[in-house]
PDB file of C-alpha atoms in Angstrom:
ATOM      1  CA  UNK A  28      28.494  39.142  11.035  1.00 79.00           C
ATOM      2  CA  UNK A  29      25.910  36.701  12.735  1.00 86.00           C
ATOM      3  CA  UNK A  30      24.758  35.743   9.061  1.00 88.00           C
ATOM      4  CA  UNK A  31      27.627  35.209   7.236  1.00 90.00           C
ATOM      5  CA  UNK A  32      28.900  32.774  10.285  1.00 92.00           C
ATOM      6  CA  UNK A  33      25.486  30.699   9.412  1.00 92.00           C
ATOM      7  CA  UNK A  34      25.594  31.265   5.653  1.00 92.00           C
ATOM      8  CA  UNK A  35      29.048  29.408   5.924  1.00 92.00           C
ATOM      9  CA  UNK A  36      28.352  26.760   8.403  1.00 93.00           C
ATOM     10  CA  UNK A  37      25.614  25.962   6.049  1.00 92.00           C
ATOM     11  CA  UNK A  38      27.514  25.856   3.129  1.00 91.00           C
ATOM     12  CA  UNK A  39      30.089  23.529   5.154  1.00 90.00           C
ATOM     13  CA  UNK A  40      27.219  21.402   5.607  1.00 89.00           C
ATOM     14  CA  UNK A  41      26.399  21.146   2.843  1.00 87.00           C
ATOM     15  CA  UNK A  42      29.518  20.668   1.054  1.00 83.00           C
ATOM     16  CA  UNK A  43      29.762  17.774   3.965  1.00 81.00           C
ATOM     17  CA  UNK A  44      26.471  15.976   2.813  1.00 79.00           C
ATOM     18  CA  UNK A  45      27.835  15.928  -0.969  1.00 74.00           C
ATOM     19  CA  UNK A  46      31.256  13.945   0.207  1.00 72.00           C
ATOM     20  CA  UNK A  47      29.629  11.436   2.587  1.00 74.00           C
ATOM     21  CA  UNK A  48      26.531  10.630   0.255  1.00 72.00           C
ATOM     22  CA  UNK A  49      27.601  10.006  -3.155  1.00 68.00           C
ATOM     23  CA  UNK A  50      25.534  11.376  -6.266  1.00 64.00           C
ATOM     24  CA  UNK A  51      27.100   8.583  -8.605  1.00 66.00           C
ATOM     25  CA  UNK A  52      25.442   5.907  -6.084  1.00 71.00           C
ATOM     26  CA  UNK A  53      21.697   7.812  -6.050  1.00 72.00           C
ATOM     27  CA  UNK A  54      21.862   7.890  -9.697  1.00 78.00           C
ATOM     28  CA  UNK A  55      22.197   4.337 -10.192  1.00 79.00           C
ATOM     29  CA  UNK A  56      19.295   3.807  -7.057  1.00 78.00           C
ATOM     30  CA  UNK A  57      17.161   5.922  -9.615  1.00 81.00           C
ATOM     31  CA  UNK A  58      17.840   3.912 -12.804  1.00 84.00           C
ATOM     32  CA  UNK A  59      18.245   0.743 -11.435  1.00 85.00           C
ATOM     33  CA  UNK A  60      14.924  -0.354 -12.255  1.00 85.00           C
ATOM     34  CA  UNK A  61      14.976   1.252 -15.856  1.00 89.00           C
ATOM     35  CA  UNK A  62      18.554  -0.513 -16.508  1.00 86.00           C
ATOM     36  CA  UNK A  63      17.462  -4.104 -15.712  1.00 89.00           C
ATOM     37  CA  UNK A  64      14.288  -4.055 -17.343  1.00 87.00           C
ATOM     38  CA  UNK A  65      16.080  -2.867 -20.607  1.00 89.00           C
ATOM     39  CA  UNK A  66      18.538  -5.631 -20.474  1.00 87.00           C
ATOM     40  CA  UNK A  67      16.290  -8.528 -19.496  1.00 88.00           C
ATOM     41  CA  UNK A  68      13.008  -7.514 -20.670  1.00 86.00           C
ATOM     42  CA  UNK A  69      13.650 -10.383 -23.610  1.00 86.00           C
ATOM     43  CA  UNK A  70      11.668 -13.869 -22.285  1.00 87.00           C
ATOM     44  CA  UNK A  71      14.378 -15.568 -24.411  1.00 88.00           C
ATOM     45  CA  UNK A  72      17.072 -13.824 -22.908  1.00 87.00           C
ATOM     46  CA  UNK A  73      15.870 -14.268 -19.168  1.00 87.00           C
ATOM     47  CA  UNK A  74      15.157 -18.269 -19.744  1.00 88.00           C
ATOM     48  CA  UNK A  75      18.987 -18.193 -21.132  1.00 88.00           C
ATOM     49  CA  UNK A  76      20.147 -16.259 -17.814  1.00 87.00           C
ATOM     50  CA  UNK A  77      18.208 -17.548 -15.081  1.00 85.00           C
ATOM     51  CA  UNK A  78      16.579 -20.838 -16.446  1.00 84.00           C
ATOM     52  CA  UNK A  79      13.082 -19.008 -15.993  1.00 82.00           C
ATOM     53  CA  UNK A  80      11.028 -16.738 -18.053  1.00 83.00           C
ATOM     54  CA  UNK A  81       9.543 -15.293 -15.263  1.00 85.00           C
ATOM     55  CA  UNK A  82       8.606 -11.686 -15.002  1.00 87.00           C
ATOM     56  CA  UNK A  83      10.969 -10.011 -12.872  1.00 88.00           C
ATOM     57  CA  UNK A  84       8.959  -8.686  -9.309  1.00 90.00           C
ATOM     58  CA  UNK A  85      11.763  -6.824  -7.616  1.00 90.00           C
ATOM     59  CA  UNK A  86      14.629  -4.898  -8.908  1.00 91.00           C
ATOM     60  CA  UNK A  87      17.248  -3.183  -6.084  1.00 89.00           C
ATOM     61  CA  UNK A  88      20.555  -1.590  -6.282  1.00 88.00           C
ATOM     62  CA  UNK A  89      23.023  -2.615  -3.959  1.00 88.00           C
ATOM     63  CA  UNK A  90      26.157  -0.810  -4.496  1.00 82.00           C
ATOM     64  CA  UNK A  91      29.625  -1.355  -6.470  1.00 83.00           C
ATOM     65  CA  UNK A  92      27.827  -1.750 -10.208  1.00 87.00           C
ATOM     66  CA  UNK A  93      25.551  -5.077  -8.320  1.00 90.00           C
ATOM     67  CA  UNK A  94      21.982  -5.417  -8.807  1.00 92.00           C
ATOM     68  CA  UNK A  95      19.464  -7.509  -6.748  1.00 91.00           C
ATOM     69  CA  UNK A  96      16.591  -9.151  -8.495  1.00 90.00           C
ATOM     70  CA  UNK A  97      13.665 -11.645  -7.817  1.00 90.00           C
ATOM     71  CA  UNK A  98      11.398 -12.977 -10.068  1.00 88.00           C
ATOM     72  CA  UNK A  99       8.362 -15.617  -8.755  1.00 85.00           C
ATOM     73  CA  UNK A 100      10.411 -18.287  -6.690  1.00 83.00           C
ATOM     74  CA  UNK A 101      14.273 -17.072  -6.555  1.00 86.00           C
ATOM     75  CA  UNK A 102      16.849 -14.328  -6.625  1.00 89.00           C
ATOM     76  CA  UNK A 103      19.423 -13.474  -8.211  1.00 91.00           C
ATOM     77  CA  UNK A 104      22.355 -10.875  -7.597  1.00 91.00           C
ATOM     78  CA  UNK A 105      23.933  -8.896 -11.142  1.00 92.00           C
ATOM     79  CA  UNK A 106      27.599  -7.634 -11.336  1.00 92.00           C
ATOM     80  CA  UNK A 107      28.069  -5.510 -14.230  1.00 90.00           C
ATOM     81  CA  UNK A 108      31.783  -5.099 -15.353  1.00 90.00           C
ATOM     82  CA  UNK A 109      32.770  -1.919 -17.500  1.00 87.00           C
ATOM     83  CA  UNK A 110      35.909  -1.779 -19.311  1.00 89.00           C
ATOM     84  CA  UNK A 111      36.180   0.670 -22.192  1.00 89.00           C
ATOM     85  CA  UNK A 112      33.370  -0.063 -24.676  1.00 90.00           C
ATOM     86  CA  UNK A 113      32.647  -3.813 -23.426  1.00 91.00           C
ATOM     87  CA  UNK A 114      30.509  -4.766 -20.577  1.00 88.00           C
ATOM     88  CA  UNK A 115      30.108  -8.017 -18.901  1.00 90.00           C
ATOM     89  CA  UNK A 116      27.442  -9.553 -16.633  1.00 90.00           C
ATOM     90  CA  UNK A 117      28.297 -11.815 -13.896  1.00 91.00           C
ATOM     91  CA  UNK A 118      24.993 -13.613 -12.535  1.00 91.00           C
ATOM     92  CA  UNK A 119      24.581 -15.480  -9.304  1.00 91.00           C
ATOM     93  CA  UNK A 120      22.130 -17.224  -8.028  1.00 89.00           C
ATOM     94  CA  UNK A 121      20.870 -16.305  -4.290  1.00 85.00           C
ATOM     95  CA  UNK A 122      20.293 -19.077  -1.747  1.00 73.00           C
ATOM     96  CA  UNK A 123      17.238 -18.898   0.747  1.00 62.00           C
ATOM     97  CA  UNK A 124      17.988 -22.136   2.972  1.00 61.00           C
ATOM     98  CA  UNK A 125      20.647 -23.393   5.262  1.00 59.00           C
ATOM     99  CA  UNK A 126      21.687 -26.994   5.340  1.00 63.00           C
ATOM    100  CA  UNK A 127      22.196 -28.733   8.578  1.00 65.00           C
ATOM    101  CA  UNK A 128      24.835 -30.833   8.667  1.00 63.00           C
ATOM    102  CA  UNK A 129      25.203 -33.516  11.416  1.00 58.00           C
ATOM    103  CA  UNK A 130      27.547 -36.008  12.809  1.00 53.00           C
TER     104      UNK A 130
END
């Protein structure tokens, strides 16, 4: 009787893990690096994108389909859009300073 109360507060647990941390998400932590590298491994296709051929140094998934890359002196963020068979690629540029602004 003792067990089967811990075999199902286990599963329970379990079950409660799988809800609160997503499997979709971890997937696309795993591949993240794989994913970018196939879309911008091009030099011709990164000078087009982010005005540098750089090699990318840094490739991290940040949730909601939005990557976060750096290559030697800048970051960028990538939203990737799916709609049926077409995919888009939003690209902004990150921002490392902060302006001062006086009176």
């Amino acid at each position: 009787m003792k067990k089967n109360i811990i075999l199902s507060l286990c599963f329970m647990l379990l079950i409660t893990m799988f809800i609160f941390i997503n499997p979709y998400e971890m997937y696309h932590h795993v591949k993240a690096e794989e994913r970018i590298s196939n879309l911008f491994g091009d030099p011709s296709v990164r000078e087009n994108v982010f005005g540098d051929d750089s090699v990318i140094t840094n490739i991290e998934y940040v949730g909601s389909n939005m990557y976060r890359l750096e290559i030697k002196n800048n970051a960028f963020v990538i939203k990737i859009k799916s709609k049926g068979s077409r995919t888009s690629y939003e690209v902004f540029e990150l921002k490392h300073s902060i302006d001062q602004f006086g009176y």
